[in-house]
Every structure is written in C-alpha cells, then in structure tokens.
C-alpha cells in the first residue's frame, strides 16, 4: 500500500502569481505576493483604495468583514522582470469559448461552504482542524479571503461530515511567488474511522486522492484510488492548467456520481475514473494534505463548496416547471458570468434546444448582504446577463426568454452562514 510519500515530486520553482485587476473592489490587503516590486505594490494599493471608494459593496461583495488595518509584512520581494511585476501583466479572465467542452454541473443544494468571512485575518479558521498551521489572509487583486498553507500536515474542514453517492466539491487554488514547492497539495476524499486523527487518512480502507503540483510553465496531477484496504489504481498526468505563470487561481472541481469520479481543473477534465469509488463506499471527510517537510511550499485556498444531489434539469423544467441553479456564478458585485458556469448554462440550453415550444423566465436572486435596492438591481442585471449568454453562446431565441430579479426578497435558506448565502445566490428558470 502506498504511503503519502509515494507521490512526491522534486522541488521546482514556482513563478509569481500576479493577478491585479484594476478597478475591482477587494478585501483589504493582508498578504501580498512577493513578485511585486515596491512601486507596483504602491500603485496596486492606490488602485484598490480608489475602487473601494467608488463602489458600495452589495450581495456577496459585502460578506467579508473589514480586516484590521495592521497587516503582517509580506515576504521580501524577489527580483522579477517588469512585465511579471506590473499590474497590466495580470492574465485576463477566461472566455466561454475556452470552456466549450466543459460539462461540470454542481449539485442541487449547497450543504457546506467556506469563504473564511467569519474568521479573523491572521487566525486559523474556526471550523477547520490541522496538525500543522495556517492563517486566513487577503490577497491583493483577488476578492475575498484565503487560507494560506505553508507547513506539512493535514487540513480538515470540519463542516463536511458526509459526502453522499452524488456530490460536487469545488475550491479555488492559488500559488505564491518564486519559491521552491517540493510537495504537491493533495485533496483526499476518504472514509475515516477517526476524524480526530485525519493524518491517518492514508490507512483508510476507502479513499480517492488527487494531487495538484503547480510548476513554472506546467503542472502535474496524480490520482490514487484505495479500495478495500488496498491500492486499486495510481496514475500521473501533466496539467498545464496548474502552470503558475498563468498568474490566476485555478478552479478545481470533483464530481462523484455513484462509482464514477471526474476531476476538473479550470475548463479541462483532468480525470474521469468510472470505478473511483466502490458501490458501498460512504465517504465522510475531505482532507487537504501536504507531505514531507513541505520545504518552501505555499498554497492558498478559497471558495470551498460542497453540493449534493444529481442535476436533473430536464425533469425540473418540463415536469416540475422550475430549475434552480447554483452553478451559474458571477464576479463579485458584478453581472459578469464566470466561465466555469458554462456547464450549467449548457445544461439549460440543451433542454431549451430540444423543446422549442418551451419558454422560461430567468430570475436572479442574491443573499441579504449589502443594500436592498442595489441587490435588486444586481439580480435583474444578472438575469439579463444569463439571457444574453443563452442567446449569444447557445443560439436560443431571445423571444422565449424573459428576465426578472428579486434581490434578497425570496431567500430559500438562512443568510447567516456561507452555505446559506450560497444557496440564496441563485438563478431560477421558471417554465411559462
């Protein structure tokens, strides 16, 4: 049986992650990637301050409390070419065209979500366990808060206690500047007998492990399936999606449907394993793991989300008359649809294409953070953006689509937890 040491790779240098998006309102800077020179840092900070003054947070943009003014000093900045250090060098957001083969659709209901908004900057998150250490930080140029991991050990989100036969698990992964990262970040889906000893995950009778090892211009991912107390499969593949030189976080998604598990990194399906889980497996834990001595490894996690249930768009629309999507996501405080929403859009577009007589109303909803009127306006603009995407990207007749927005007025969950807010931020398709 392989141990956690079986999938380690030699140290490689990671390039700076610089994703400074001018004009985007973000949380106050607490951790700033060292690839920025002093002048670039000052320019980025000035741009951030102007953006914060110009915009009033609404919806999910307001969910992170204000961080303390004092911030831990960033690591000394290594030398970097001007093009890599300047804000203008940030990679542009991916387009829908890149995601044309993307078929990931999140589960129907969000049951656990973590954006670290309830934790203080500099603290280890209250709803996680570890035998190492970590801290909640903000990253210049990126919205929200992130969990920074720099030491070997396990990191267990305690809010996840059950993973049924059908679930999706997603998170964003960012890598820091020019450092040696000799060990991959492993995501473990396991059936643990003792959740208090998550470091013993390698001896679990049932587990599925996928690793992410970013490199300068490339990356590597490894999968290990452990069933019935023995190693079932093990394989490695190149993953250019993890190239640190991309300069943007990577969205990683795992999708279990009975025995089948698919793993996506951004727009690409990296793994599609039909027997990744035995028919009787009842997973109960997600464990992030960094092995060995870690060295100078440094990983940032955010937007962790577990959703359950198998998508059933056709039945929901044609029989029940309504489909609620939690998979159509938007940039913070914006009506710009994220590219990873493509799978959910393609799902509804397929139903509409095959049923030409069906008309739907697209209704946007927000959580209760921010100003009521602003949220109402935002929800209407988001619904209009979804209509536009269906018309322009999927050639659906716009005459079959009408739009509306309800803001925060029709919640389907509580607004006092990240998971509840994630459920309330939704797009509904109502048959007319």
Coordinates of C-alpha atoms in Angstrom, one line a residue, residues 20-195:
X20 CA -4.1 42.7 -10.0
X21 CA -7.4 43.7 -11.6
X22 CA -7.6 47.5 -11.7
X23 CA -10.9 48.8 -10.6
X24 CA -12.1 45.7 -8.7
X25 CA -13.2 46.2 -5.1
X26 CA -11.4 43.7 -2.9
X27 CA -10.9 43.0 0.7
X28 CA -8.1 45.0 2.4
X29 CA -4.6 43.6 1.6
X30 CA -3.1 41.4 4.2
X31 CA -0.9 39.0 2.2
X32 CA 0.7 40.3 -0.9
X33 CA 2.6 38.0 -3.3
X34 CA 6.3 39.0 -3.3
X35 CA 6.7 39.1 -7.0
X36 CA 5.6 42.7 -7.0
X37 CA 8.2 45.4 -6.7
X38 CA 7.7 48.3 -4.3
X39 CA 6.4 50.7 -6.9
X40 CA 4.0 48.2 -8.3
X41 CA 2.7 47.4 -4.8
X42 CA 2.1 51.1 -4.1
X43 CA 0.3 51.5 -7.5
X44 CA -1.9 48.5 -6.8
X45 CA -2.8 49.7 -3.4
X46 CA -3.7 53.1 -4.7
X47 CA -5.9 51.5 -7.4
X48 CA -7.6 49.4 -4.7
X49 CA -8.3 52.3 -2.5
X50 CA -9.9 54.3 -5.3
X51 CA -12.0 51.3 -6.3
X52 CA -13.2 50.8 -2.7
X53 CA -14.2 54.5 -2.5
X54 CA -16.1 54.3 -5.8
X55 CA -18.1 51.2 -5.1
X56 CA -20.6 50.3 -2.4
X57 CA -20.5 46.6 -1.7
X58 CA -23.6 44.6 -2.5
X59 CA -24.6 40.9 -2.3
X60 CA -21.6 38.6 -1.9
X61 CA -19.2 41.5 -2.2
X62 CA -20.2 42.6 1.3
X63 CA -19.9 39.3 3.1
X64 CA -16.3 39.7 4.2
X65 CA -16.0 41.9 7.3
X66 CA -13.4 44.7 7.2
X67 CA -9.9 43.4 8.0
X68 CA -7.7 45.1 10.6
X69 CA -5.7 48.0 9.3
X70 CA -2.4 46.5 10.5
X71 CA -1.2 43.6 8.3
X72 CA 1.6 41.2 8.6
X73 CA 4.6 42.3 6.5
X74 CA 4.8 40.4 3.1
X75 CA 7.8 38.3 2.4
X76 CA 10.8 40.1 0.8
X77 CA 10.1 40.5 -2.9
X78 CA 12.4 38.5 -5.2
X79 CA 13.6 40.1 -8.3
X80 CA 11.2 39.7 -11.2
X81 CA 11.0 41.1 -14.8
X82 CA 9.0 44.3 -15.1
X83 CA 6.3 42.5 -17.2
X84 CA 5.7 40.0 -14.4
X85 CA 5.5 42.6 -11.7
X86 CA 3.3 45.2 -13.4
X87 CA -0.5 45.1 -12.7
X88 CA -1.1 45.2 -16.5
X89 CA 0.5 41.8 -16.8
X90 CA -2.4 40.1 -15.0
X91 CA -3.9 37.4 -17.1
X92 CA -7.4 38.2 -18.5
X93 CA -10.4 36.2 -17.3
X94 CA -11.1 33.1 -19.5
X95 CA -13.8 33.3 -22.1
X96 CA -16.8 31.0 -22.6
X97 CA -15.1 29.8 -25.8
X98 CA -12.3 28.2 -23.7
X99 CA -15.0 26.2 -21.8
X100 CA -16.8 24.8 -24.9
X101 CA -16.2 21.2 -23.8
X102 CA -16.8 21.9 -20.1
X103 CA -19.6 19.7 -18.7
X104 CA -19.4 20.1 -15.0
X105 CA -22.7 20.9 -13.3
X106 CA -22.7 21.5 -9.5
X107 CA -25.0 19.5 -7.2
X108 CA -28.5 20.8 -6.5
X109 CA -28.0 22.0 -2.9
X110 CA -25.1 23.6 -1.2
X111 CA -24.6 21.9 2.1
X112 CA -21.2 23.3 3.1
X113 CA -19.3 26.4 2.1
X114 CA -16.3 28.2 3.3
X115 CA -15.2 31.6 2.3
X116 CA -13.4 32.4 5.6
X117 CA -15.5 35.6 6.0
X118 CA -16.4 34.6 9.6
X119 CA -12.7 34.3 10.6
X120 CA -10.3 37.0 11.6
X121 CA -7.4 37.8 9.4
X122 CA -4.3 36.0 10.8
X123 CA -6.2 33.3 12.5
X124 CA -6.6 29.6 11.6
X125 CA -10.2 29.1 10.6
X126 CA -12.5 28.1 13.5
X127 CA -14.3 25.3 11.5
X128 CA -11.1 23.6 10.4
X129 CA -8.7 21.2 12.1
X130 CA -5.0 20.6 11.5
X131 CA -1.8 19.2 12.9
X132 CA 0.2 21.9 11.2
X133 CA -0.7 25.6 10.9
X134 CA -2.3 28.1 8.6
X135 CA -3.8 31.6 8.6
X136 CA -6.6 33.5 6.9
X137 CA -5.3 36.2 4.6
X138 CA -6.4 38.5 1.8
X139 CA -4.6 38.6 -1.5
X140 CA -4.0 41.8 -3.4
X141 CA -6.0 41.7 -6.6
X142 CA -8.2 38.8 -5.6
X143 CA -11.6 39.1 -3.9
X144 CA -12.5 37.5 -0.6
X145 CA -10.3 35.7 1.9
X146 CA -7.9 32.8 1.6
X147 CA -6.5 30.1 3.8
X148 CA -2.7 30.2 3.5
X149 CA -0.9 26.8 4.0
X150 CA 2.9 26.7 4.4
X151 CA 3.6 23.6 6.5
X152 CA 3.4 19.9 6.0
X153 CA 0.3 18.2 7.6
X154 CA -3.4 17.7 7.2
X155 CA -6.1 20.4 6.9
X156 CA -9.6 19.2 7.6
X157 CA -12.8 21.3 7.1
X158 CA -14.9 20.0 10.0
X159 CA -18.1 21.4 8.5
X160 CA -18.0 18.5 6.0
X161 CA -19.2 15.3 7.7
X162 CA -20.9 13.4 4.9
X163 CA -20.4 13.0 1.1
X164 CA -23.3 11.0 -0.4
X165 CA -23.3 9.0 -3.6
X166 CA -23.8 12.1 -5.7
X167 CA -21.9 15.3 -4.8
X168 CA -19.7 18.0 -6.2
X169 CA -16.7 19.5 -4.3
X170 CA -15.1 22.7 -5.5
X171 CA -12.4 25.2 -4.4
X172 CA -10.0 27.8 -5.8
X173 CA -6.3 27.2 -5.6
X174 CA -3.7 30.0 -5.8
X175 CA 0.1 29.6 -5.7
X176 CA 2.6 32.2 -4.5
X177 CA 5.7 33.8 -6.0
X178 CA 9.0 32.3 -6.9
X179 CA 9.5 29.7 -4.2
X180 CA 10.5 26.0 -4.1
X181 CA 7.5 23.8 -3.7
X182 CA 8.8 20.3 -3.4
X183 CA 5.5 18.7 -2.4
X184 CA 2.0 18.7 -4.0
X185 CA -1.2 19.7 -2.4
X186 CA -3.4 16.6 -2.1
X187 CA -7.1 16.6 -1.9
X188 CA -8.4 13.4 -0.2
X189 CA -11.9 12.2 -0.3
X190 CA -12.0 9.5 2.4
X191 CA -14.0 7.2 4.7
X192 CA -12.3 7.9 8.0
X193 CA -12.9 5.8 11.1
X194 CA -11.5 8.6 13.3
X195 CA -12.0 12.1 12.1

